[in-house]
mmCIF file of C-alpha atoms in Angstrom:
data_model
loop_
_atom_site.group_PDB
_atom_site.id
_atom_site.type_symbol
_atom_site.label_atom_id
_atom_site.label_comp_id
_atom_site.label_asym_id
_atom_site.label_seq_id
_atom_site.Cartn_x
_atom_site.Cartn_y
_atom_site.Cartn_z
ATOM 1 C CA GLU F 5 -47.050 87.888 163.760
ATOM 2 C CA ALA F 6 -44.289 89.666 165.666
ATOM 3 C CA GLY F 7 -43.180 88.199 168.956
ATOM 4 C CA VAL F 8 -42.238 89.992 172.144
ATOM 5 C CA VAL F 9 -39.693 92.689 171.333
ATOM 6 C CA GLN F 10 -37.148 93.935 173.824
ATOM 7 C CA SER F 11 -34.480 96.580 173.645
ATOM 8 C CA PRO F 12 -31.648 97.061 174.061
ATOM 9 C CA ARG F 13 -30.274 93.535 173.662
ATOM 10 C CA TYR F 14 -27.087 94.470 175.470
ATOM 11 C CA LYS F 15 -26.205 97.267 177.836
ATOM 12 C CA ILE F 16 -22.973 98.013 179.667
ATOM 13 C CA ILE F 17 -22.964 100.726 182.309
ATOM 14 C CA GLU F 18 -20.940 101.778 185.302
ATOM 15 C CA LYS F 19 -22.355 101.311 188.779
ATOM 16 C CA LYS F 20 -24.591 104.051 190.095
ATOM 17 C CA GLN F 21 -25.730 104.917 186.570
ATOM 18 C CA PRO F 22 -29.387 104.542 185.543
ATOM 19 C CA VAL F 23 -30.597 102.104 182.907
ATOM 20 C CA ALA F 24 -33.934 101.419 181.239
ATOM 21 C CA PHE F 25 -35.288 98.472 179.328
ATOM 22 C CA TRP F 26 -38.228 98.521 176.958
ATOM 23 C CA CYS F 27 -40.672 95.785 176.028
ATOM 24 C CA ASN F 28 -43.377 95.544 173.387
ATOM 25 C CA PRO F 29 -45.594 92.504 173.989
ATOM 26 C CA ILE F 30 -47.487 90.448 171.446
ATOM 27 C CA SER F 31 -50.502 92.338 170.149
ATOM 28 C CA GLY F 32 -53.602 91.562 172.167
ATOM 29 C CA HIS F 33 -51.764 90.102 175.160
ATOM 30 C CA ASN F 34 -53.146 91.736 178.282
ATOM 31 C CA THR F 35 -50.592 90.312 180.685
ATOM 32 C CA LEU F 36 -46.978 91.424 180.735
ATOM 33 C CA TYR F 37 -44.171 90.101 182.917
ATOM 34 C CA TRP F 38 -40.673 91.224 183.741
ATOM 35 C CA TYR F 39 -38.293 88.493 184.858
ATOM 36 C CA LEU F 40 -34.726 88.533 186.096
ATOM 37 C CA GLN F 41 -32.421 85.711 185.020
ATOM 38 C CA ASN F 42 -29.047 85.326 186.656
ATOM 39 C CA LEU F 43 -26.373 83.174 185.063
ATOM 40 C CA GLY F 44 -27.144 79.496 185.519
ATOM 41 C CA GLN F 45 -30.526 80.173 187.082
ATOM 42 C CA GLY F 46 -34.123 80.128 185.986
ATOM 43 C CA PRO F 47 -36.151 83.294 185.454
ATOM 44 C CA GLU F 48 -37.486 84.965 188.601
ATOM 45 C CA LEU F 49 -40.553 87.173 188.454
ATOM 46 C CA LEU F 50 -40.052 90.867 189.167
ATOM 47 C CA ILE F 51 -43.477 92.232 188.253
ATOM 48 C CA ARG F 52 -46.650 91.224 186.475
ATOM 49 C CA TYR F 53 -49.123 93.580 184.808
ATOM 50 C CA GLU F 54 -52.727 93.028 183.893
ATOM 51 C CA ASN F 55 -53.290 95.806 181.361
ATOM 52 C CA GLU F 56 -52.019 98.933 183.169
ATOM 53 C CA GLU F 57 -52.257 97.492 186.667
ATOM 54 C CA ALA F 58 -49.302 95.929 188.454
ATOM 55 C CA VAL F 59 -50.986 92.920 190.088
ATOM 56 C CA ASP F 60 -47.830 91.315 191.501
ATOM 57 C CA ASP F 61 -44.762 93.397 192.287
ATOM 58 C CA SER F 62 -43.841 91.676 195.515
ATOM 59 C CA GLN F 63 -40.384 90.668 194.216
ATOM 60 C CA LEU F 64 -39.481 94.036 192.714
ATOM 61 C CA PRO F 65 -36.760 95.838 194.733
ATOM 62 C CA LYS F 66 -38.603 99.102 194.941
ATOM 63 C CA ASP F 67 -35.727 101.109 196.335
ATOM 64 C CA ARG F 68 -33.976 101.089 192.959
ATOM 65 C CA PHE F 69 -36.269 99.367 190.478
ATOM 66 C CA SER F 70 -39.387 100.819 188.904
ATOM 67 C CA ALA F 71 -41.655 99.781 186.071
ATOM 68 C CA GLU F 72 -44.537 101.235 184.168
ATOM 69 C CA ARG F 73 -47.050 100.214 181.551
ATOM 70 C CA LEU F 74 -48.920 103.412 180.964
ATOM 71 C CA LYS F 75 -51.266 102.502 178.122
ATOM 72 C CA GLY F 76 -51.493 98.803 178.812
ATOM 73 C CA VAL F 77 -49.204 97.905 175.910
ATOM 74 C CA ASP F 78 -45.478 98.746 176.039
ATOM 75 C CA SER F 79 -43.608 98.615 179.293
ATOM 76 C CA THR F 80 -40.399 100.053 180.682
ATOM 77 C CA LEU F 81 -38.270 98.689 183.510
ATOM 78 C CA LYS F 82 -35.824 101.090 185.112
ATOM 79 C CA ILE F 83 -32.955 100.662 187.545
ATOM 80 C CA GLN F 84 -31.563 103.704 189.308
ATOM 81 C CA PRO F 85 -28.885 103.545 190.517
ATOM 82 C CA ALA F 86 -27.519 100.275 189.162
ATOM 83 C CA GLU F 87 -25.353 98.073 191.363
ATOM 84 C CA LEU F 88 -22.807 95.418 190.419
ATOM 85 C CA GLY F 89 -25.227 92.686 191.492
ATOM 86 C CA ASP F 90 -27.789 93.843 188.949
ATOM 87 C CA SER F 91 -25.749 92.300 186.126
ATOM 88 C CA ALA F 92 -28.149 89.763 184.629
ATOM 89 C CA VAL F 93 -30.559 89.195 181.775
ATOM 90 C CA TYR F 94 -33.891 90.983 182.034
ATOM 91 C CA LEU F 95 -36.658 89.098 180.305
ATOM 92 C CA CYS F 96 -40.023 90.356 179.212
ATOM 93 C CA ALA F 97 -42.908 87.990 178.553
ATOM 94 C CA SER F 98 -46.550 88.330 177.652
ATOM 95 C CA SER F 99 -49.592 86.110 177.688
ATOM 96 C CA LEU F 100 -53.309 85.983 177.091
ATOM 97 C CA TYR F 101 -54.513 85.974 180.678
ATOM 98 C CA GLY F 102 -58.101 87.064 180.946
ATOM 99 C CA GLY F 103 -58.250 86.478 184.656
ATOM 100 C CA ARG F 104 -56.585 83.081 184.878
ATOM 101 C CA ASN F 105 -52.880 82.435 184.507
ATOM 102 C CA THR F 106 -52.537 79.542 182.075
ATOM 103 C CA GLY F 107 -48.754 79.450 182.404
ATOM 104 C CA GLU F 108 -48.299 79.845 178.657
ATOM 105 C CA LEU F 109 -45.868 82.708 178.359
ATOM 106 C CA PHE F 110 -44.201 84.159 175.284
ATOM 107 C CA PHE F 111 -40.734 85.533 175.966
ATOM 108 C CA GLY F 112 -38.591 88.112 174.292
ATOM 109 C CA GLU F 113 -34.889 87.517 173.688
ATOM 110 C CA GLY F 114 -33.941 89.463 176.794
ATOM 111 C CA SER F 115 -31.762 92.447 177.646
ATOM 112 C CA ARG F 116 -28.346 91.557 179.008
ATOM 113 C CA LEU F 117 -27.068 94.103 181.530
ATOM 114 C CA THR F 118 -23.464 94.338 182.615
ATOM 115 C CA VAL F 119 -22.656 96.711 185.461
ATOM 116 C CA LEU F 120 -18.986 97.612 185.825
ATOM 117 C CA GLY S 28 -44.339 77.565 199.194
ATOM 118 C CA ASN S 29 -44.036 76.045 195.762
ATOM 119 C CA SER S 30 -40.656 74.899 194.510
ATOM 120 C CA VAL S 31 -39.087 72.872 191.716
ATOM 121 C CA THR S 32 -35.923 70.779 191.506
ATOM 122 C CA GLN S 33 -34.487 69.615 188.234
ATOM 123 C CA MET S 34 -31.436 67.663 187.168
ATOM 124 C CA GLU S 35 -28.253 69.676 187.146
ATOM 125 C CA GLY S 36 -26.386 69.996 183.918
ATOM 126 C CA PRO S 37 -24.669 70.080 181.681
ATOM 127 C CA VAL S 38 -25.910 66.859 180.171
ATOM 128 C CA THR S 39 -23.866 65.665 177.188
ATOM 129 C CA LEU S 40 -25.162 62.937 174.901
ATOM 130 C CA SER S 41 -24.406 61.575 171.481
ATOM 131 C CA GLU S 42 -26.912 61.991 168.694
ATOM 132 C CA GLU S 43 -29.710 59.367 168.755
ATOM 133 C CA ALA S 44 -29.205 58.676 172.468
ATOM 134 C CA PHE S 45 -32.148 58.470 174.903
ATOM 135 C CA LEU S 46 -32.699 61.542 177.054
ATOM 136 C CA THR S 47 -34.188 61.944 180.517
ATOM 137 C CA ILE S 48 -34.137 65.196 182.454
ATOM 138 C CA ASN S 49 -35.597 64.749 185.922
ATOM 139 C CA CYS S 50 -37.938 67.261 187.513
ATOM 140 C CA THR S 51 -39.743 67.134 190.842
ATOM 141 C CA TYR S 52 -41.879 69.817 192.435
ATOM 142 C CA THR S 53 -43.627 70.747 195.643
ATOM 143 C CA ALA S 54 -46.892 72.621 195.434
ATOM 144 C CA THR S 55 -50.225 72.970 197.109
ATOM 145 C CA GLY S 56 -52.947 71.242 195.157
ATOM 146 C CA TYR S 57 -52.330 69.996 191.667
ATOM 147 C CA PRO S 58 -50.547 72.577 189.582
ATOM 148 C CA SER S 59 -50.254 72.615 185.819
ATOM 149 C CA LEU S 60 -46.767 71.590 184.745
ATOM 150 C CA PHE S 61 -44.616 72.934 181.933
ATOM 151 C CA TRP S 62 -41.289 72.458 180.209
ATOM 152 C CA TYR S 63 -39.775 75.509 178.575
ATOM 153 C CA VAL S 64 -36.742 75.458 176.273
ATOM 154 C CA GLN S 65 -34.188 78.126 175.451
ATOM 155 C CA TYR S 66 -32.225 77.575 172.253
ATOM 156 C CA PRO S 67 -28.930 79.451 171.814
ATOM 157 C CA GLY S 68 -29.547 83.131 171.103
ATOM 158 C CA GLU S 69 -33.318 82.826 171.457
ATOM 159 C CA GLY S 70 -35.941 83.566 174.091
ATOM 160 C CA LEU S 71 -37.575 80.902 176.220
ATOM 161 C CA GLN S 72 -40.439 79.096 174.563
ATOM 162 C CA LEU S 73 -43.005 76.626 175.745
ATOM 163 C CA LEU S 74 -42.068 73.053 174.829
ATOM 164 C CA LEU S 75 -44.920 71.068 176.354
ATOM 165 C CA LYS S 76 -47.417 71.041 179.193
ATOM 166 C CA ALA S 77 -49.736 68.848 181.252
ATOM 167 C CA THR S 78 -52.644 70.211 183.249
ATOM 168 C CA LYS S 79 -53.758 67.243 185.351
ATOM 169 C CA ALA S 80 -52.509 64.014 186.840
ATOM 170 C CA ASP S 81 -51.529 61.282 184.371
ATOM 171 C CA ASP S 82 -51.649 63.705 181.444
ATOM 172 C CA LYS S 83 -48.801 63.331 178.968
ATOM 173 C CA GLY S 84 -47.507 66.426 177.250
ATOM 174 C CA SER S 85 -45.632 65.995 173.984
ATOM 175 C CA ASN S 86 -43.983 68.118 171.317
ATOM 176 C CA LYS S 87 -41.050 67.763 168.894
ATOM 177 C CA GLY S 88 -40.507 64.167 170.006
ATOM 178 C CA PHE S 89 -40.271 65.144 173.673
ATOM 179 C CA GLU S 90 -42.673 63.748 176.261
ATOM 180 C CA ALA S 91 -43.380 64.268 179.950
ATOM 181 C CA THR S 92 -46.009 62.619 182.142
ATOM 182 C CA TYR S 93 -47.637 64.302 185.133
ATOM 183 C CA ARG S 94 -47.005 61.895 188.025
ATOM 184 C CA LYS S 95 -49.047 62.983 191.024
ATOM 185 C CA GLU S 96 -47.845 60.177 193.289
ATOM 186 C CA THR S 97 -44.187 61.104 192.845
ATOM 187 C CA THR S 98 -44.752 64.831 192.159
ATOM 188 C CA SER S 99 -42.582 64.496 189.079
ATOM 189 C CA PHE S 100 -42.632 65.638 185.471
ATOM 190 C CA HIS S 101 -39.550 64.106 183.860
ATOM 191 C CA LEU S 102 -38.709 65.119 180.299
ATOM 192 C CA GLU S 103 -37.843 62.310 177.856
ATOM 193 C CA LYS S 104 -36.912 61.888 174.222
ATOM 194 C CA GLY S 105 -36.147 58.627 172.544
ATOM 195 C CA SER S 106 -33.552 59.855 170.047
ATOM 196 C CA VAL S 107 -31.984 63.270 170.465
ATOM 197 C CA GLN S 108 -30.612 65.399 167.673
ATOM 198 C CA VAL S 109 -27.887 68.032 167.582
ATOM 199 C CA SER S 110 -30.625 70.641 167.164
ATOM 200 C CA ASP S 111 -31.987 69.721 170.620
ATOM 201 C CA SER S 112 -28.968 71.356 172.245
ATOM 202 C CA ALA S 113 -30.487 73.993 174.513
ATOM 203 C CA VAL S 114 -31.358 74.787 178.122
ATOM 204 C CA TYR S 115 -34.519 73.137 179.445
ATOM 205 C CA PHE S 116 -36.589 74.557 182.315
ATOM 206 C CA CYS S 117 -39.175 72.681 184.334
ATOM 207 C CA ALA S 118 -41.910 75.024 185.562
ATOM 208 C CA PRO S 119 -44.942 74.269 187.729
ATOM 209 C CA LEU S 120 -47.796 76.754 187.854
ATOM 210 C CA GLY S 121 -48.972 77.087 191.420
ATOM 211 C CA GLU S 122 -51.014 79.735 193.226
ATOM 212 C CA ASP S 123 -51.354 81.684 189.990
ATOM 213 C CA LYS S 124 -47.575 82.023 189.612
ATOM 214 C CA ILE S 125 -45.249 80.000 187.419
ATOM 215 C CA ILE S 126 -41.953 79.008 189.041
ATOM 216 C CA PHE S 127 -38.957 78.090 186.885
ATOM 217 C CA GLY S 128 -36.318 75.553 187.784
ATOM 218 C CA LYS S 129 -32.646 76.421 187.428
ATOM 219 C CA GLY S 130 -32.466 74.897 183.984
ATOM 220 C CA THR S 131 -30.574 71.930 182.546
ATOM 221 C CA ARG S 132 -28.136 72.590 179.736
ATOM 222 C CA LEU S 133 -28.125 69.836 177.104
ATOM 223 C CA HIS S 134 -25.282 69.279 174.634
ATOM 224 C CA ILE S 135 -25.787 66.813 171.817
ATOM 225 C CA LEU S 136 -22.670 65.646 170.021
ATOM 226 C CA PRO S 137 -22.859 64.645 166.343
#
């Protein structure tokens, strides 16, 4: 069975440019997460979806970040405009949730963003 | 709020050495506790878990015991291998949100 798939793996852009990351979760996983991981740090939650609904986006910087999961499967995370401080790895994860977070997440390999 | 503190790395050991990576947490109630591992070039994956006090999680020779009295969940392995070189994250699940520690990088020398 395929795991969580993310693309692109690497992206280099200049500041003020837009960027988008795509995630395809494990089939049948209702819950999808986007995490931010800075160098030497643990992942920090940006947004969590239950099917199409964003149930926790309290840590998403909404002035420049946006996310969508239109059909409750794939998801896209966008940054516009990107800033130097956005350089990090963006992780997507999915889980079988069903109303209770078990903490058992399946992660993709991440998308490494470098903003010049 | 909930928080987690784990041993800073990098930790460098020789093959077959004993490993301990310390982890303590603060949380309301009794959260489930997890260790995740990130091998070079791979995504994070669940290593082991414990859901209640005194539970011992184990996998791949690693163990961790849920200690309610000390709010700790230290990761141990009796004899490490070169293939255990990775970054290890302690992660309590509290208030329906999992919180990751900063990670401990482990280097095992042959």
